[in-house]
Short mmCIF file of C-alpha atoms and ligand atoms in Angstrom, two decimals:
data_model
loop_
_atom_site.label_atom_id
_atom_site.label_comp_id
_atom_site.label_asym_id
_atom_site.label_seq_id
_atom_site.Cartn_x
_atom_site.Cartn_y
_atom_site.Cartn_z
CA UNK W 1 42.89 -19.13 11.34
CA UNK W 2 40.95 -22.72 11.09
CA UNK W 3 38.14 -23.31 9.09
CA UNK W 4 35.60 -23.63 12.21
CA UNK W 5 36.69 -19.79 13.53
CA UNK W 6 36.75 -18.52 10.26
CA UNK W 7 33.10 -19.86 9.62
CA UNK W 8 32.29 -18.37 12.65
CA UNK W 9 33.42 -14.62 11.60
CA UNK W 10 30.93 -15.21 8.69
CA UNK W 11 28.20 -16.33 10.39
CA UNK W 12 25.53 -14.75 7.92
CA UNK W 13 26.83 -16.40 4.64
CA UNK W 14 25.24 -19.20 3.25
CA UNK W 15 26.73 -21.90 1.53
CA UNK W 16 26.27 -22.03 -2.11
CA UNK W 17 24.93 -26.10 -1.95
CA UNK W 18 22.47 -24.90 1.08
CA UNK W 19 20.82 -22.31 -1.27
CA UNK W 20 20.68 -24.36 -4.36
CA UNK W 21 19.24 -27.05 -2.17
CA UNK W 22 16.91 -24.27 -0.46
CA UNK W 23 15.82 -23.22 -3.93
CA UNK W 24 14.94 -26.81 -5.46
CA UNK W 25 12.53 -27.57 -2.50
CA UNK W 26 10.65 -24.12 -3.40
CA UNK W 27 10.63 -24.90 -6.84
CA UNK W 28 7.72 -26.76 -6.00
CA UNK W 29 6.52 -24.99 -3.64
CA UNK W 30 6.02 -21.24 -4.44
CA UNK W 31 8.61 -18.18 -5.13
CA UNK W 32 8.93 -18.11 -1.17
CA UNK W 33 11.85 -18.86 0.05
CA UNK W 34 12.70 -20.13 3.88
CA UNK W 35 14.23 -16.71 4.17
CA UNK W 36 10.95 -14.63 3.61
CA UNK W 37 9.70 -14.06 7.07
CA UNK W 38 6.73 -12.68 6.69
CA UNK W 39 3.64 -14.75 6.68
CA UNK W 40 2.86 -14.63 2.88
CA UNK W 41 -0.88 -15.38 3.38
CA UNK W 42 -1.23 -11.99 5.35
CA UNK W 43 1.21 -10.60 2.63
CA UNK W 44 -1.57 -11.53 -0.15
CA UNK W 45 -4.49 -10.54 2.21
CA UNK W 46 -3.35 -7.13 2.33
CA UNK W 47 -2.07 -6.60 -1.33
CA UNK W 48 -5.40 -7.51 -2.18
CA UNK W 49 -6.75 -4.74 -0.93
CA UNK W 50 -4.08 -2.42 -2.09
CA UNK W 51 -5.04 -4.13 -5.93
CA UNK W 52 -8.51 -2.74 -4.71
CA UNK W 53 -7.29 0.36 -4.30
CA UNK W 54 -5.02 0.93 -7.38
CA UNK W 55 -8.05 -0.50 -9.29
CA UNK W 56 -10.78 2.24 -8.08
CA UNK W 57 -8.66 4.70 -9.11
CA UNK W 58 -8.48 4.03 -12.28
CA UNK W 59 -11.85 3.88 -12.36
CA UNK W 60 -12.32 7.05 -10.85
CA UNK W 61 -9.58 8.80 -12.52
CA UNK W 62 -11.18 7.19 -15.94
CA UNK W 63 -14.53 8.44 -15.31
CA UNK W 64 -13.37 12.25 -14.70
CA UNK W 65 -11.17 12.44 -17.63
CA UNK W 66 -13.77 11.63 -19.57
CA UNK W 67 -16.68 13.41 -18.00
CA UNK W 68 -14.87 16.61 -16.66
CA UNK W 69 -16.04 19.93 -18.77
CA UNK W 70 -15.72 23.42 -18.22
CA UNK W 71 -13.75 25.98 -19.47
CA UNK W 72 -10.11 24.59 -19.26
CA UNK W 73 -10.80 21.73 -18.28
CA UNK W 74 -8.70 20.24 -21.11
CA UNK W 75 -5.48 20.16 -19.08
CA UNK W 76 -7.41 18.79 -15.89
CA UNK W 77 -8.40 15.84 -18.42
CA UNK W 78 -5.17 14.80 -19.84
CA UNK W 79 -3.76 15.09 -16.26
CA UNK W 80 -6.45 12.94 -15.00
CA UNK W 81 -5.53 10.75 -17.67
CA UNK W 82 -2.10 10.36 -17.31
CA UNK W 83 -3.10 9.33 -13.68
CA UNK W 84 -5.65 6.39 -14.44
CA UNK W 85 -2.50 5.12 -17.01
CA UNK W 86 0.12 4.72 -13.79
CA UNK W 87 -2.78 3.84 -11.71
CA UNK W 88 -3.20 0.52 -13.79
CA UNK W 89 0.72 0.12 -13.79
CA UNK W 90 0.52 0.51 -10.06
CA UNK W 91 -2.25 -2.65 -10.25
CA UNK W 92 -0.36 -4.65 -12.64
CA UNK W 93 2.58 -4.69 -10.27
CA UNK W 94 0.66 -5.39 -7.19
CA UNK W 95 -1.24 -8.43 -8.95
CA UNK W 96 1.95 -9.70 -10.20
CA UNK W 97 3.58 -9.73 -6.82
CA UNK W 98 0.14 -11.47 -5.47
CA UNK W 99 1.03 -14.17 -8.10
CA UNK W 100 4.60 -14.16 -6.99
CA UNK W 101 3.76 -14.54 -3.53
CA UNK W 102 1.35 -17.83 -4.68
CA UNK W 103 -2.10 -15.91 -4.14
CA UNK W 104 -4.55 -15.46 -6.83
CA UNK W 105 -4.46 -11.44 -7.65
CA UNK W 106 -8.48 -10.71 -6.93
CA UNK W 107 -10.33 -8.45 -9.45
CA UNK W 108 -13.71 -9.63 -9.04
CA UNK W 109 -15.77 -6.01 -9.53
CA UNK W 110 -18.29 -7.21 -6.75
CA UNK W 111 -17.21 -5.82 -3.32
CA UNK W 112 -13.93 -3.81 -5.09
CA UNK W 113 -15.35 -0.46 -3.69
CA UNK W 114 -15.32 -2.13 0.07
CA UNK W 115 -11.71 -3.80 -0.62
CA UNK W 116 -10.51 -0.55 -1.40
CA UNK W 117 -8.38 1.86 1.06
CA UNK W 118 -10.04 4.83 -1.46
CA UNK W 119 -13.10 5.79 -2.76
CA UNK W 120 -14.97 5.70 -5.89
CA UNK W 121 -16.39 9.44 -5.86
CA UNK W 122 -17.98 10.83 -8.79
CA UNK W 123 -17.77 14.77 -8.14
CA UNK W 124 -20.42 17.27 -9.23
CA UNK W 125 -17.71 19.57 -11.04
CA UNK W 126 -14.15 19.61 -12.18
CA UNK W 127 -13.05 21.32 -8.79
CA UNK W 128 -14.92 18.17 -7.20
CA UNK W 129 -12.89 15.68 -8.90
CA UNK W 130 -9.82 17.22 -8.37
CA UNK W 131 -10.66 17.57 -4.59
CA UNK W 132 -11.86 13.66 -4.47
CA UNK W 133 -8.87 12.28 -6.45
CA UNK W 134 -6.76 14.71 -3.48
CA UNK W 135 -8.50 13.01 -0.67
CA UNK W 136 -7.96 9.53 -2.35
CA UNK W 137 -4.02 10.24 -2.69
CA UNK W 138 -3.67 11.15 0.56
CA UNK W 139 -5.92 7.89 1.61
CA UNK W 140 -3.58 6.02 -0.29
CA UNK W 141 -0.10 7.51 0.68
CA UNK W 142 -0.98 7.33 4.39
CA UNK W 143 -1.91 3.60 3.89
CA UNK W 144 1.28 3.10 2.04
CA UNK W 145 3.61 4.87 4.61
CA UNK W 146 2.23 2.09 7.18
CA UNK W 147 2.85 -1.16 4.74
CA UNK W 148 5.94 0.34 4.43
CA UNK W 149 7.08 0.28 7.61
CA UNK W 150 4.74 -2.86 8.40
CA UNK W 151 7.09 -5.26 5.77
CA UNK W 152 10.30 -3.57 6.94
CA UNK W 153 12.67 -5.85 6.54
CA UNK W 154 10.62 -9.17 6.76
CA UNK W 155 9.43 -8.71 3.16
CA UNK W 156 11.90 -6.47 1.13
CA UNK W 157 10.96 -7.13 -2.30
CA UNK W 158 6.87 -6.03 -1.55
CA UNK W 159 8.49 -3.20 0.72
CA UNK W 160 10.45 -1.87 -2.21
CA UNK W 161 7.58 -2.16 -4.63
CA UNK W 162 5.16 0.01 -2.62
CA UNK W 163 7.89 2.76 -2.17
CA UNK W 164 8.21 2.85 -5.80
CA UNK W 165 3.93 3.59 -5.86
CA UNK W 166 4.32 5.79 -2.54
CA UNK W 167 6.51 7.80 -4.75
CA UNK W 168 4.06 7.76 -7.67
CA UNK W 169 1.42 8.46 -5.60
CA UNK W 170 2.90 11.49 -3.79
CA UNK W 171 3.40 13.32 -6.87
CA UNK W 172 -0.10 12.79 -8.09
CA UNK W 173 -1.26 14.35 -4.51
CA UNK W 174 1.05 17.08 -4.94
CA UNK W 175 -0.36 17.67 -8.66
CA UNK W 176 -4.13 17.65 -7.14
CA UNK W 177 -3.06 20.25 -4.87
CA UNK W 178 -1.73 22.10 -7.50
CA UNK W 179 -5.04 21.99 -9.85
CA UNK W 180 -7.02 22.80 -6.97
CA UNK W 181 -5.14 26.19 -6.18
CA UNK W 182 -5.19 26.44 -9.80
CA UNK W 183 -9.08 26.73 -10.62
CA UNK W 184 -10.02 27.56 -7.12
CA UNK W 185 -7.21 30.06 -5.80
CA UNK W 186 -7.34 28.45 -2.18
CA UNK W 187 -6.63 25.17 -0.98
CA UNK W 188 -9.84 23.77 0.52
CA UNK W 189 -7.52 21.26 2.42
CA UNK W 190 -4.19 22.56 3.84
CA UNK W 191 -0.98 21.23 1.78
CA UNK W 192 -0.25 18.73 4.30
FE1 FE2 F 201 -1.49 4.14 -7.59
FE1 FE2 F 202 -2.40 7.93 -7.34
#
């Protein structure tokens, strides 16, 4: 077989010197490369407001570990807890991919609450915070399900990060659910 029909078999491979080359242009650019086809500045636009939302529910989830009471509440707290700690990891990784992408990751408090897919709700009691923080997952894991199918294959790397916090987040709804049948014996929303 000659070189020209066996270059043809393979059209999808590029040559080593073509991606070096590729890569020292966008050195000084940004980490996009020519094959990232999405349009990065949309890419930013809407991680920002997922940042928004990872970072209200930390505060949120803050606030009611902190302020829930009752009797046994104590396991309520540390589970709220545990939630605002992987809700920050959640915004770390979001802000670093912002900063990837050559956006400036945006955590100015004013306007956060209107950035933000979810809501900052207080609660009057514990079974009020653990019925807020369930409506906030599910906020959040419906929003997530559409970025993910949104970056499909045009932006892999932010596709695969959000799966990894669609994951997270599922569980956390699932554990909401849970503590609500716990301290309330019924659902007030239906499991799905
Ligand atoms: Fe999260
Ligand atoms: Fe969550």
């Amino acid at each position: 077989m000659s070189a020209a029909a066996k270059a043809e078999k393979q059209p999808f491979l590029t040559d080593v010197k073509t991606l070096r080359a590729r890569a020292r242009k966008n050195i000084a650019e940004n980490n996009v490369t020519e094959t990232y086809t999405a349009d990065p500045k949309k890419t930013i636009e809407i991680l920002q407001t997922v940042l928004a939302t990872e970072l209200v529910c930390v505060l949120r989830y803050t606030m009611h570990a902190i302020a829930a009471t009752g009797i046994s509440s104590e396991g309520v707290k540390a589970e709220f807890k545990q939630h605002a700690k992987e809700e920050h990891e959640h915004a770390l990784q979001v802000a670093e991919r912002i900063n990837q992408l050559g956006g400036k990751p945006d955590f100015n408090p004013e306007g956060l609450a209107s950035r933000s897919a979810s809501q900052y709700a207080e609660g009057e009691n514990l079974v009020d915070m653990i019925r807020e923080n369930l409506i906030a997952e599910r906020i959040a894991v419906d929003h997530y399900r559409e970025l993910i199918r949104y970056f499909g294959d045009n932006d892999p790397a932010t596709r695969v990060m959000i799966e990894g916090i669609l994951t997270v987040e599922e569980e956390h709804a699932n554990d909401m659910h849970d503590l609500l049948v716990a301290h309330q014996g019924k659902p007030m929303l239906p499991k799905d």
